[in-house]
GROMACS .gro file of C-alpha atoms in nm:
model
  430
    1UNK     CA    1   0.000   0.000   0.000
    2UNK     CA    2   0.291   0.242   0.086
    3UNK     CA    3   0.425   0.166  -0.215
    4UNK     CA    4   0.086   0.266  -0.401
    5UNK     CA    5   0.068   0.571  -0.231
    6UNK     CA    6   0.432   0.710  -0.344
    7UNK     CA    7   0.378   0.625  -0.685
    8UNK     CA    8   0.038   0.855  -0.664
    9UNK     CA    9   0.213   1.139  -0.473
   10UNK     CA   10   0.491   1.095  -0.770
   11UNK     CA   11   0.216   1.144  -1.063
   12UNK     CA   12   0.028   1.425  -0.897
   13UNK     CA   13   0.390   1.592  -0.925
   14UNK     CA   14   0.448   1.517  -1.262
   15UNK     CA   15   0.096   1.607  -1.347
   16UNK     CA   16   0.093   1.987  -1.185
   17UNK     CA   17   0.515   1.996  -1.334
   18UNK     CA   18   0.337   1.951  -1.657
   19UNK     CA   19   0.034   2.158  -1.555
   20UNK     CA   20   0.292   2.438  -1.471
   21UNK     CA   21   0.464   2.392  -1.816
   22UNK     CA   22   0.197   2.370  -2.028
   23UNK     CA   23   0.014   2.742  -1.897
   24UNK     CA   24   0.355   2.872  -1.978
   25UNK     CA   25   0.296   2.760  -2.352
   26UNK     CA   26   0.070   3.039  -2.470
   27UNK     CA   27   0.029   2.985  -2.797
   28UNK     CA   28  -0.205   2.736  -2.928
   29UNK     CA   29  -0.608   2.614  -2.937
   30UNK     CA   30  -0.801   2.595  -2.617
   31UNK     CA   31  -0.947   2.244  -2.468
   32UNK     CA   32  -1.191   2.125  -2.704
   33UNK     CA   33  -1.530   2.029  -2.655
   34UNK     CA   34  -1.573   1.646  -2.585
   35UNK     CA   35  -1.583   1.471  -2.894
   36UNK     CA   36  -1.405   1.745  -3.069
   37UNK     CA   37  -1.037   1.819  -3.240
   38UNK     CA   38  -0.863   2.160  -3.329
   39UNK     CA   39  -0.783   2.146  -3.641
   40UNK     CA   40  -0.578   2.469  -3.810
   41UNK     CA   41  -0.767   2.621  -4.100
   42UNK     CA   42  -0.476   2.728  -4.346
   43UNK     CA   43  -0.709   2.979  -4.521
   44UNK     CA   44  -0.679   3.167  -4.184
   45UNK     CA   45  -0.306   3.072  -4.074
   46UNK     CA   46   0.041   3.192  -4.228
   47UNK     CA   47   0.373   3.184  -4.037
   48UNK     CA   48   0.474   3.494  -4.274
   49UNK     CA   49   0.799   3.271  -4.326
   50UNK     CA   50   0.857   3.400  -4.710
   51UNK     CA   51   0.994   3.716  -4.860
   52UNK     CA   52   0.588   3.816  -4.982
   53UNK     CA   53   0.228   3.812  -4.864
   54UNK     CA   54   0.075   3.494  -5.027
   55UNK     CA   55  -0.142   3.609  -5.253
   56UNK     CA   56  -0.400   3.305  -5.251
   57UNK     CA   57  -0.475   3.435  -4.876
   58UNK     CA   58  -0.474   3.786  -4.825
   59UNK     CA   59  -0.524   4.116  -5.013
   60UNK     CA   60  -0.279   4.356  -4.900
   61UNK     CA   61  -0.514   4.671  -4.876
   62UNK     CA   62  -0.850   4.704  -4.742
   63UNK     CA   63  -1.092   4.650  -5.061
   64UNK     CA   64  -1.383   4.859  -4.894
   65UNK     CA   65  -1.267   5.112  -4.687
   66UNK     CA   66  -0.999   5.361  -4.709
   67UNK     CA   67  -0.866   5.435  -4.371
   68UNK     CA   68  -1.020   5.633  -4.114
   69UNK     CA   69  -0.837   6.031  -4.200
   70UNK     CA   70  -0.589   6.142  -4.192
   71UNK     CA   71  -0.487   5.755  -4.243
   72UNK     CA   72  -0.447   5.613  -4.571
   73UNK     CA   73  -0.432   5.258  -4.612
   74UNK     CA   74  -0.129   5.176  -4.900
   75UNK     CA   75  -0.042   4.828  -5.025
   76UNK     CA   76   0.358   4.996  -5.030
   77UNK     CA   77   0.334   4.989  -4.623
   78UNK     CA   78   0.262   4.639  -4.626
   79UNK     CA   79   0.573   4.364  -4.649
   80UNK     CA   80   0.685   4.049  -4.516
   81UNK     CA   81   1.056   4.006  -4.466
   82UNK     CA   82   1.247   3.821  -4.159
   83UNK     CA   83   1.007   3.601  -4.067
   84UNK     CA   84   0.715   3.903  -4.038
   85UNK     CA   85   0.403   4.082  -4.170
   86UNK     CA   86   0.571   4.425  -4.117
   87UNK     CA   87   0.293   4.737  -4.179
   88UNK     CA   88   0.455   5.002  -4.101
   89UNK     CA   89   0.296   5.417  -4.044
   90UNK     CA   90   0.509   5.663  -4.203
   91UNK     CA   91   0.447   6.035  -4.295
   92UNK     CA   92   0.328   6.164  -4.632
   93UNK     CA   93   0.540   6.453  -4.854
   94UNK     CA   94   0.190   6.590  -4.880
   95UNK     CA   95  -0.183   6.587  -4.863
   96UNK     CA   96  -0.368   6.349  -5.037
   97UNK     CA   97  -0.725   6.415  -5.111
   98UNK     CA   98  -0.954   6.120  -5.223
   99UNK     CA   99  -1.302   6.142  -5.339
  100UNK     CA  100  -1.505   5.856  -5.175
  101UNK     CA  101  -1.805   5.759  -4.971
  102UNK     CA  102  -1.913   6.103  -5.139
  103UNK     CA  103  -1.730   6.344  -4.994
  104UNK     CA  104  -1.360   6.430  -4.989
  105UNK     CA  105  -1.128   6.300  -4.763
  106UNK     CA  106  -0.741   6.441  -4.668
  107UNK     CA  107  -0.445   6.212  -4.574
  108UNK     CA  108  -0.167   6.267  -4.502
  109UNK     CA  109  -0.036   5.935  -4.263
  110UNK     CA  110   0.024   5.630  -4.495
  111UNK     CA  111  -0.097   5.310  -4.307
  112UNK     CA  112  -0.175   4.928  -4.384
  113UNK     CA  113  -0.406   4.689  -4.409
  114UNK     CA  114  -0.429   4.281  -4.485
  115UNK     CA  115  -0.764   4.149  -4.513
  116UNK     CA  116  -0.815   3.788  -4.612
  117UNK     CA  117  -0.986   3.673  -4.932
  118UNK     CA  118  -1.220   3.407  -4.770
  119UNK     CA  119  -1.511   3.481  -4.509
  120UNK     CA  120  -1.471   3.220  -4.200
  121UNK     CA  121  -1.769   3.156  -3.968
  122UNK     CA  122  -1.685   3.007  -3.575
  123UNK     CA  123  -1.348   2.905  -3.464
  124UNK     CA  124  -1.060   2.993  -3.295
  125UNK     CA  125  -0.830   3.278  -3.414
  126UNK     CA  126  -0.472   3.393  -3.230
  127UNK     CA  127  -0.157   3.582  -3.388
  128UNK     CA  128   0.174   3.671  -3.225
  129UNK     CA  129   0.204   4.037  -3.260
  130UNK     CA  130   0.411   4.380  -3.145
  131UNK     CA  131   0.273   4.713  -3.146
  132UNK     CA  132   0.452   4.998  -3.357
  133UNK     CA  133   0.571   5.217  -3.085
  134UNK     CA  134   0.372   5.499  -3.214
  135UNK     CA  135  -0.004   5.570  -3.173
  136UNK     CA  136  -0.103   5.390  -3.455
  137UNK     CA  137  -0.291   5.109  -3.431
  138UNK     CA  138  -0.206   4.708  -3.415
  139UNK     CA  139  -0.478   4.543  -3.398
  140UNK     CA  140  -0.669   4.149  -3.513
  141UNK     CA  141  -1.018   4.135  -3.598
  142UNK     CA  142  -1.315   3.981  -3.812
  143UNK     CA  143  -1.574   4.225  -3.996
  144UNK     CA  144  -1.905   4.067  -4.228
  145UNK     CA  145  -1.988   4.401  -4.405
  146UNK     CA  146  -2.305   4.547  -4.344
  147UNK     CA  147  -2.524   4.478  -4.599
  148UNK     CA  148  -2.697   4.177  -4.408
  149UNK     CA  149  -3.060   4.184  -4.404
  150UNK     CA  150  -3.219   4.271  -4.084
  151UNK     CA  151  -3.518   4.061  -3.846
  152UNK     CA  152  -3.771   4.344  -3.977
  153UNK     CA  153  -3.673   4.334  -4.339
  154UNK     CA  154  -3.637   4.669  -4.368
  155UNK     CA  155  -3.313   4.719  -4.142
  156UNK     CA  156  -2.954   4.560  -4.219
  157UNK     CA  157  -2.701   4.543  -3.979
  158UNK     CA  158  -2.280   4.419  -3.977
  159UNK     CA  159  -2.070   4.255  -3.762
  160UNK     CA  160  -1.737   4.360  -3.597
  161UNK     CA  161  -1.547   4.146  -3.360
  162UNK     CA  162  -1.252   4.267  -3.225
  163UNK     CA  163  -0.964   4.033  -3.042
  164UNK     CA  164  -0.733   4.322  -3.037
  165UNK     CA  165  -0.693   4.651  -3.043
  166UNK     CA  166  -0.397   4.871  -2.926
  167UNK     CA  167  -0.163   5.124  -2.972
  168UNK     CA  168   0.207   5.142  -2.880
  169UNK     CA  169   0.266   5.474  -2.662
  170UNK     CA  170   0.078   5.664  -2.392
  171UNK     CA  171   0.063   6.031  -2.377
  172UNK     CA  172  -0.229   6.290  -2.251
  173UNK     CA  173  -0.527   6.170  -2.369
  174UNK     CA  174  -0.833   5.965  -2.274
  175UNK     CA  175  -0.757   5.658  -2.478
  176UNK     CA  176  -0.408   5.572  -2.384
  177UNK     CA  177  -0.488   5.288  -2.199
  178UNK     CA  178  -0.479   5.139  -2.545
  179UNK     CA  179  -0.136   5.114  -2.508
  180UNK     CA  180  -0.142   4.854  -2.250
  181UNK     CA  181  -0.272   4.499  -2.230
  182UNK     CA  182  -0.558   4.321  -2.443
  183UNK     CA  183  -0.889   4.503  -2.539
  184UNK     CA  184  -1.181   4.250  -2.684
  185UNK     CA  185  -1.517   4.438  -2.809
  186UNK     CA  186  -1.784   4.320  -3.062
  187UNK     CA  187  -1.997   4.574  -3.255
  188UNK     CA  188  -2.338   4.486  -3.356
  189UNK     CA  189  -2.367   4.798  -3.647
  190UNK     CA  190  -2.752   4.853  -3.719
  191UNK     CA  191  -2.887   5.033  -3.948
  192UNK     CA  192  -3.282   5.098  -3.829
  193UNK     CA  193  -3.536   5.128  -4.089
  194UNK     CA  194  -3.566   5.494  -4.046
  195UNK     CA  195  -3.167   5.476  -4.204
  196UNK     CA  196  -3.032   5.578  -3.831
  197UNK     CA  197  -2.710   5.384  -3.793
  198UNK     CA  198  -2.660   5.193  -3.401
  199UNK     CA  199  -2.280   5.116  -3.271
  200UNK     CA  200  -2.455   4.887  -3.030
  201UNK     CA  201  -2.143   4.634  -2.804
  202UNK     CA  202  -2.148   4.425  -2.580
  203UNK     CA  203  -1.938   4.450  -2.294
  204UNK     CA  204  -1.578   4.501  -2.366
  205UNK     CA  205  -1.346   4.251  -2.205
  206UNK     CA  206  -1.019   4.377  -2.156
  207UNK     CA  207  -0.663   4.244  -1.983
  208UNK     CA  208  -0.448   4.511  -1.786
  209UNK     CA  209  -0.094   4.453  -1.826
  210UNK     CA  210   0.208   4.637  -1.725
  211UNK     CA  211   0.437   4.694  -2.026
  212UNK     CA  212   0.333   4.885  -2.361
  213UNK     CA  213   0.248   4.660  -2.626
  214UNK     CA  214   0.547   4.762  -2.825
  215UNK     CA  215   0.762   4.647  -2.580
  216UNK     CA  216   0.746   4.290  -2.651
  217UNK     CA  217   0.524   4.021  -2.836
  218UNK     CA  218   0.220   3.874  -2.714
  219UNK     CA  219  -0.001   3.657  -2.797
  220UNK     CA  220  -0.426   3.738  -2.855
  221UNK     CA  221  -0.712   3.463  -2.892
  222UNK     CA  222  -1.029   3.470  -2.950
  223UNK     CA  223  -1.256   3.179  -2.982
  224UNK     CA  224  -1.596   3.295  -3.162
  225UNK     CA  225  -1.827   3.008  -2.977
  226UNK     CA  226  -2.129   3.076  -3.152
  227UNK     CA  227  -2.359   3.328  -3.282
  228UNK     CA  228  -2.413   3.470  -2.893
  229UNK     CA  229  -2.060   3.474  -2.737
  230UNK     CA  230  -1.690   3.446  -2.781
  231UNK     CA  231  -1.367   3.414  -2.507
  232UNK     CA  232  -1.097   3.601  -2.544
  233UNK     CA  233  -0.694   3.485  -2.440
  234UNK     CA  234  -0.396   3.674  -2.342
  235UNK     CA  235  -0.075   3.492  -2.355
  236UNK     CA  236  -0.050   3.258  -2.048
  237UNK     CA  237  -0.349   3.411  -1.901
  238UNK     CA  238  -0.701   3.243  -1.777
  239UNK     CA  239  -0.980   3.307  -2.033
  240UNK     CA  240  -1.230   3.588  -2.001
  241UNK     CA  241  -1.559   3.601  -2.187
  242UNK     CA  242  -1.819   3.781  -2.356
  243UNK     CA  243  -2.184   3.763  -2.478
  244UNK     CA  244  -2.281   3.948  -2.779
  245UNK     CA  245  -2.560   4.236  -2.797
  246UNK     CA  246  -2.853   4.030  -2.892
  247UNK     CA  247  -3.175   4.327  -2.838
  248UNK     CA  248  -3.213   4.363  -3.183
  249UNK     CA  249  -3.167   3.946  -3.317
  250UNK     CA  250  -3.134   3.672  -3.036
  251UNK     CA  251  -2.830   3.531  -3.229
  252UNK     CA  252  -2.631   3.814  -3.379
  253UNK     CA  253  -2.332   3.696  -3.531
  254UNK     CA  254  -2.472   3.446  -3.757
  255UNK     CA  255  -2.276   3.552  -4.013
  256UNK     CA  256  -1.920   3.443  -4.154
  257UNK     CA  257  -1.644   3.741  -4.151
  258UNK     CA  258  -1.307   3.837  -4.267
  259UNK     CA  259  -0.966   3.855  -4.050
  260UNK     CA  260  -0.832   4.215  -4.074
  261UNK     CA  261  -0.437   4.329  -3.962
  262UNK     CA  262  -0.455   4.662  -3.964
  263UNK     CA  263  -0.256   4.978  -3.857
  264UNK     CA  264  -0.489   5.255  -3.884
  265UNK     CA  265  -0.469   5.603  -3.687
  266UNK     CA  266  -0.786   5.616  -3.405
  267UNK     CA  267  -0.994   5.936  -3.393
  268UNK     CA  268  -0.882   6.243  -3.227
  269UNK     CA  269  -0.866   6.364  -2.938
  270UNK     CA  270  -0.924   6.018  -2.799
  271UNK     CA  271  -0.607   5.945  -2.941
  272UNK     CA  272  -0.388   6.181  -3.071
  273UNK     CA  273  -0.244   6.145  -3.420
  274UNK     CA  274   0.106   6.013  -3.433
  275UNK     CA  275   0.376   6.259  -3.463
  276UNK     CA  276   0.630   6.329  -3.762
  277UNK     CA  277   0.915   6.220  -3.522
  278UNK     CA  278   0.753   5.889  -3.479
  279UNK     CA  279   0.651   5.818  -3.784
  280UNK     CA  280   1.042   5.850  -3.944
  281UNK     CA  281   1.136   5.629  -3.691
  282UNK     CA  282   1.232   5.262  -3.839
  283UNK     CA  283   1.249   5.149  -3.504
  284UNK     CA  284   0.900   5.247  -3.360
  285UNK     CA  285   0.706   5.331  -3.699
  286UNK     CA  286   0.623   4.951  -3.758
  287UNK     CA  287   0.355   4.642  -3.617
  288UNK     CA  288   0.543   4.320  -3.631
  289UNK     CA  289   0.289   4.011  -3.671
  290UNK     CA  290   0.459   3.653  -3.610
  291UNK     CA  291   0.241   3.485  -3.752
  292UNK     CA  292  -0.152   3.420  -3.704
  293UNK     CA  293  -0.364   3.072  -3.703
  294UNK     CA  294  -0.695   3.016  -3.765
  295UNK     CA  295  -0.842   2.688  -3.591
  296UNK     CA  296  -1.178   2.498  -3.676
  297UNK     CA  297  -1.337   2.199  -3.460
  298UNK     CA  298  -1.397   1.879  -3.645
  299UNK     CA  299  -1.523   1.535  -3.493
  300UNK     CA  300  -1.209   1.387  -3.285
  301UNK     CA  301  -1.126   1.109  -3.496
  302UNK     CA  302  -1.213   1.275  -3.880
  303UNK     CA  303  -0.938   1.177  -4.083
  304UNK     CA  304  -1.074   1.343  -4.396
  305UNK     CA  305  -0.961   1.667  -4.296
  306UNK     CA  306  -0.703   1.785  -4.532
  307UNK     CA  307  -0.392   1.862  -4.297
  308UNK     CA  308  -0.093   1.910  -4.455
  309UNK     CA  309  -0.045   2.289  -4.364
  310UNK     CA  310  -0.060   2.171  -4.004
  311UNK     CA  311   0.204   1.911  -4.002
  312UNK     CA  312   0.430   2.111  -4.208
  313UNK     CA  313   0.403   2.353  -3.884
  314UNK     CA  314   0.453   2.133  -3.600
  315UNK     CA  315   0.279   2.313  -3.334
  316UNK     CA  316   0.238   2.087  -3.072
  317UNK     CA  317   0.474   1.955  -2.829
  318UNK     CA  318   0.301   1.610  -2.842
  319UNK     CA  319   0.145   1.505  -2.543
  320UNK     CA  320  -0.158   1.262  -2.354
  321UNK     CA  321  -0.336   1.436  -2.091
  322UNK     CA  322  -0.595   1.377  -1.833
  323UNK     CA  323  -0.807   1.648  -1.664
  324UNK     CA  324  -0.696   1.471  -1.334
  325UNK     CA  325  -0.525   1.237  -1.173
  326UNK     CA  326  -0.792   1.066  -0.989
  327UNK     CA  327  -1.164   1.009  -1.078
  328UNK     CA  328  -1.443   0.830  -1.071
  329UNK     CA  329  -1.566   0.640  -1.345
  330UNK     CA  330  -1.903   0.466  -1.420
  331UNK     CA  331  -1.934   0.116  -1.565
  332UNK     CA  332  -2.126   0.070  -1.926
  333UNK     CA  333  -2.313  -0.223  -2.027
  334UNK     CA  334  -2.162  -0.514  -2.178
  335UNK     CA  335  -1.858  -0.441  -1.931
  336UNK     CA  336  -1.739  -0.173  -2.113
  337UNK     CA  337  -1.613   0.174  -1.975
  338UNK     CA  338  -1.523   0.546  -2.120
  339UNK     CA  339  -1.230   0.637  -1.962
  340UNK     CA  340  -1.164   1.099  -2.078
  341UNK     CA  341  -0.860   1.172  -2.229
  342UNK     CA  342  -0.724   1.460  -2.455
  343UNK     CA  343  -0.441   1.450  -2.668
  344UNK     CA  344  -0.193   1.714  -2.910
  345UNK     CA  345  -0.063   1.576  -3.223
  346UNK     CA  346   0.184   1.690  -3.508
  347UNK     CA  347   0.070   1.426  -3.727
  348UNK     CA  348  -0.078   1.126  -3.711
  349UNK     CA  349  -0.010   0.862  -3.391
  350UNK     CA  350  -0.150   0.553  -3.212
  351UNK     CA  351  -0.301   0.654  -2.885
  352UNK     CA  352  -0.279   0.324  -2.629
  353UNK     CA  353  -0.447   0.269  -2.307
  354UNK     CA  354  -0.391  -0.017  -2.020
  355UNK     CA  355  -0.589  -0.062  -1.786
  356UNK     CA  356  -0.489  -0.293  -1.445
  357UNK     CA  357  -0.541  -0.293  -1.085
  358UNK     CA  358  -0.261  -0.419  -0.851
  359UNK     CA  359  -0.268  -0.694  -0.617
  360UNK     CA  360  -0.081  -0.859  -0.351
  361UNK     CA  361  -0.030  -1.235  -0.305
  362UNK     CA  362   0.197  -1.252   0.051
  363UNK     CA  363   0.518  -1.117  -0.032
  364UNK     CA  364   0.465  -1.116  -0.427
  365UNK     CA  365   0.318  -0.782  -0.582
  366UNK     CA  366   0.211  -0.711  -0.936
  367UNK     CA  367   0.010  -0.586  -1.200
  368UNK     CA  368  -0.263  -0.750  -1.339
  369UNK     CA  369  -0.407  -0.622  -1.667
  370UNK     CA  370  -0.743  -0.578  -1.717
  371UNK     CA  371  -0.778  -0.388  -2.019
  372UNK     CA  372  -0.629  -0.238  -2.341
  373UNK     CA  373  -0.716  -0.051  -2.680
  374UNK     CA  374  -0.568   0.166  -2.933
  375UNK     CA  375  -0.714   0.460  -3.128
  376UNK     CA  376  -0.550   0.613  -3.423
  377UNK     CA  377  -0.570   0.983  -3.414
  378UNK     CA  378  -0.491   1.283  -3.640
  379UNK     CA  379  -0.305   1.559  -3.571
  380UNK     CA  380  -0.455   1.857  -3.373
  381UNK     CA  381  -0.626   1.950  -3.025
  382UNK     CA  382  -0.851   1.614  -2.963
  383UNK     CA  383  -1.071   1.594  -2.621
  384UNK     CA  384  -1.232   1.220  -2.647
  385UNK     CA  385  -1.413   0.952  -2.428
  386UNK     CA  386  -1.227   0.617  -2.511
  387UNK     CA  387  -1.433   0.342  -2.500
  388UNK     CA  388  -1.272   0.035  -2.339
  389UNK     CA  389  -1.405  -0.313  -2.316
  390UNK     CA  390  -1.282  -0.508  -2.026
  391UNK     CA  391  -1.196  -0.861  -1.962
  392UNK     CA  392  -1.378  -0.914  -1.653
  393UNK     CA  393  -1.620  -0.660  -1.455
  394UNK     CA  394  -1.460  -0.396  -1.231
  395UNK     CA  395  -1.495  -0.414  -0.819
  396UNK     CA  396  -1.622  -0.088  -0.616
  397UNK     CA  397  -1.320  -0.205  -0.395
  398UNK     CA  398  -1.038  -0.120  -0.582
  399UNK     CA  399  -0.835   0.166  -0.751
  400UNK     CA  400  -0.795   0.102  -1.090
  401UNK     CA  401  -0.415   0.263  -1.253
  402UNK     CA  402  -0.451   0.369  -1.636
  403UNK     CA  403  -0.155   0.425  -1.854
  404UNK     CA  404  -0.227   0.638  -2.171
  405UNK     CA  405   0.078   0.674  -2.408
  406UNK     CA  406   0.099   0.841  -2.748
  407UNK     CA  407   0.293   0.630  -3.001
  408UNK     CA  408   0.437   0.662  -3.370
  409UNK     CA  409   0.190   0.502  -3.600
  410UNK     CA  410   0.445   0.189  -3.669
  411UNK     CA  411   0.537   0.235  -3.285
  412UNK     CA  412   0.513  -0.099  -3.037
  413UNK     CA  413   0.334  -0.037  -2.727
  414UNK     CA  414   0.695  -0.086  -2.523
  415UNK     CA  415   0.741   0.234  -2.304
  416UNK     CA  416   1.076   0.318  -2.537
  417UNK     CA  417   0.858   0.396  -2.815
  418UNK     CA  418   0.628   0.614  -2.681
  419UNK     CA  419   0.671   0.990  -2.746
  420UNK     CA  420   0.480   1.087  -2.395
  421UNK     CA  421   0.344   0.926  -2.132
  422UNK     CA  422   0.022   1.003  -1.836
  423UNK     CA  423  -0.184   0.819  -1.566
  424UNK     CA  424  -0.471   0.827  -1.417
  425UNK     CA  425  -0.629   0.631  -1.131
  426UNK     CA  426  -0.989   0.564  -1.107
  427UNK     CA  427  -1.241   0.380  -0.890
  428UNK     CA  428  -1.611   0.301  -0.968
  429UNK     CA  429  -1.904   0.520  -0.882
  430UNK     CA  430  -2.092   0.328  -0.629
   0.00000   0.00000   0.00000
């Protein structure tokens, strides 16, 4: 029994060591759903590893909109070089004037935007990204347009959800908390039938930090649940979330969008207008974007789900991992159980699970086995229930030991083959 009960206090080290390790790994797809696997969606995911901005992704200017004045969005401001999108704000020789939205509009900032070419309903969206030290914007959000028809037939409305938003310096003004930490809002734009336009949001969610976002890189998430709410991740931090304005349609963002990078200059005096000094400044006039990845959720063992993007990333460190080290477990008919495990793979592996409950004959102790399966699984985020049929049925009585390990797909199930290892010990609900 002593001997049980060091081998326990061992794994609930190893589990929290891991624990520890893995909340330190910020980047990355949050737990699935049961049943569900993260896969990345490479419409929505570029490591901006090449000299150019792949054209079969993104456009590299903003094919609706302009800028907000004096900022002009220009493809020239747009580049990606050293393993980055770079946009960078710089100062124009003169005025512009551009005729549009029918009226005339003055620039004189140049800016950037990237917009993707597909539309992308649901998922999970993060980039690794550091703000220009100027008070331009960085920021990483969806927009639909907002042409959608309304509930009354009459209205239309468009949807805005915004992961990030931030700029890169303080100074005197009201906004410059912008230049700190993670701010999350989603706009619900309606457009009444009397033609009055609504910036209705819902509550914006927002992480305090200490440092100025151009002072480092961090990493933003947001996972758009469904048409009523979304949670929102900064770097190693816990989740926060957020339901969506839903007075004007019960489920407002039923509609698919399109990611947006964009440095952009914020109205003023909420933000004052970045300054000629700034803006000539190589080393504070540019956003830096690592890369971003786009996630989708897909039944846990799909294996028609075209992957190669993903594997040629490698994003995982591969692991096994239950929830918790102890449990209790209910018995199925036909002596069968589901024992919850969740697993991150690169590419494809053989997941294999042992059941066995120790016993003691006088001075002789071993393991007896009582169980065993294997599952092949695809690469991603998985979250499953395996279903194990046992040899004989299970005892109330005893604590039951179950090793998980994650093999190579021509792997044995000898413990030298596996590429990581967990336990977990459960007993029977009585």
């Amino acid at each position: 029994m002593r001997d049980f009960l060091v081998l326990k206090l061992v794994i609930v080290f190893l589990f929290f060591s891991f624990y520890s390790f893995s909340q330190n790994n910020s980047s990355g797809p949050p737990k699935p759903p049961v049943g569900k696997r993260w896969v990345m969606n490479p419409d929505f995911s570029d490591e901006f590893n090449g000299t150019q901005l792949d054209a079969t992704k993104w456009l590299d200017n903003h094919p609706t909109w302009k800028g907000r004045e004096p900022g002009l969005f220009m493809s020239s401001q747009v580049s990606v070089k050293d393993g980055y999108l770079q946009i960078k704000g710089e100062k124009m020789e003169k005025d512009t004037i551009i005729h549009a939205y029918n009226r005339d509009l003055t620039f004189n900032i140049k800016g950037g935007a990237v917009v993707s070419k597909k539309a992308v309903f649901l998922g999970y969206y993060e980039t690794r990204m550091k703000a220009s030290a100027t008070t331009m914007s960085a920021t990483f959000w969806f927009s639909s347009g907002g042409s959608n028809v309304g509930p009354n037939e009459c209205d239309k409305y468009g949807l805005e959800w915004d992961i990030q938003e931030c700029i890169g310096r303080t100074g005197g003004f009201k906004g410059d908390y912008f230049a700190k930490g993670m701010h999350s809002n989603a706009h619900f734009w309606y457009t009444d039938c009397e033609k009055k336009r609504h910036d209705h949001r819902a509550s914006q969610v927002r992480f305090e930090e200490e440092e100025l976002a151009s002072e480092s890189f961090h990493t933003y998430g947001g996972w758009w649940r469904d048409e009523s709410s979304a949670s929102y991740y900064y770097d190693n931090r816990a989740p926060k979330h957020q339901s969506f304005y839903d007075e004007v349609k019960k489920k407002p963002f039923d509609k698919p969008m399109y990611m947006r990078l964009v440095c952009e200059t914020y109205p003023f005096p909420w933000i004052e207008l970045p300054n000629e000094k700034e803006l000539s400044d190589p080393s504070k006039n540019t956003v830096y974007y690592d890369w971003v990845r786009g996630y989708e959720l897909v039944d846990v063992l799909d294996e028609k789900v075209n992957q190669e993007y993903e594997v040629g990333v490698k994003l995982y460190d591969e692991s096994v991992i239950f929830s918790e080290i102890e449990m209790e477990l209910a018995m199925l008919k036909a002596n069968e159980i589901k024992i919850p495990i969740s697993f991150k793979a690169n590419e494809k592996r053989v997941l294999y699970l042992k059941i066995s409950e120790k016993i003691n004959k006088s001075k002789e102790k071993k393991n007896i086995k009582v169980a065993e399966t294997t599952i092949t699984i695809s690469p991603g985020y998985g979250n499953l229930e395996a279903l194990v049929k046992l040899k004989k049925k299970l005892s109330s009585n005893i604590t039951y030991k179950v090793e998980a390990s994650l093999l190579p797909i021509n792997g044995t199930n000898k413990a030298k083959d596996a590429l990581d290892k967990s336990i977990l010990f459960f007993t029977l609900k009585k």
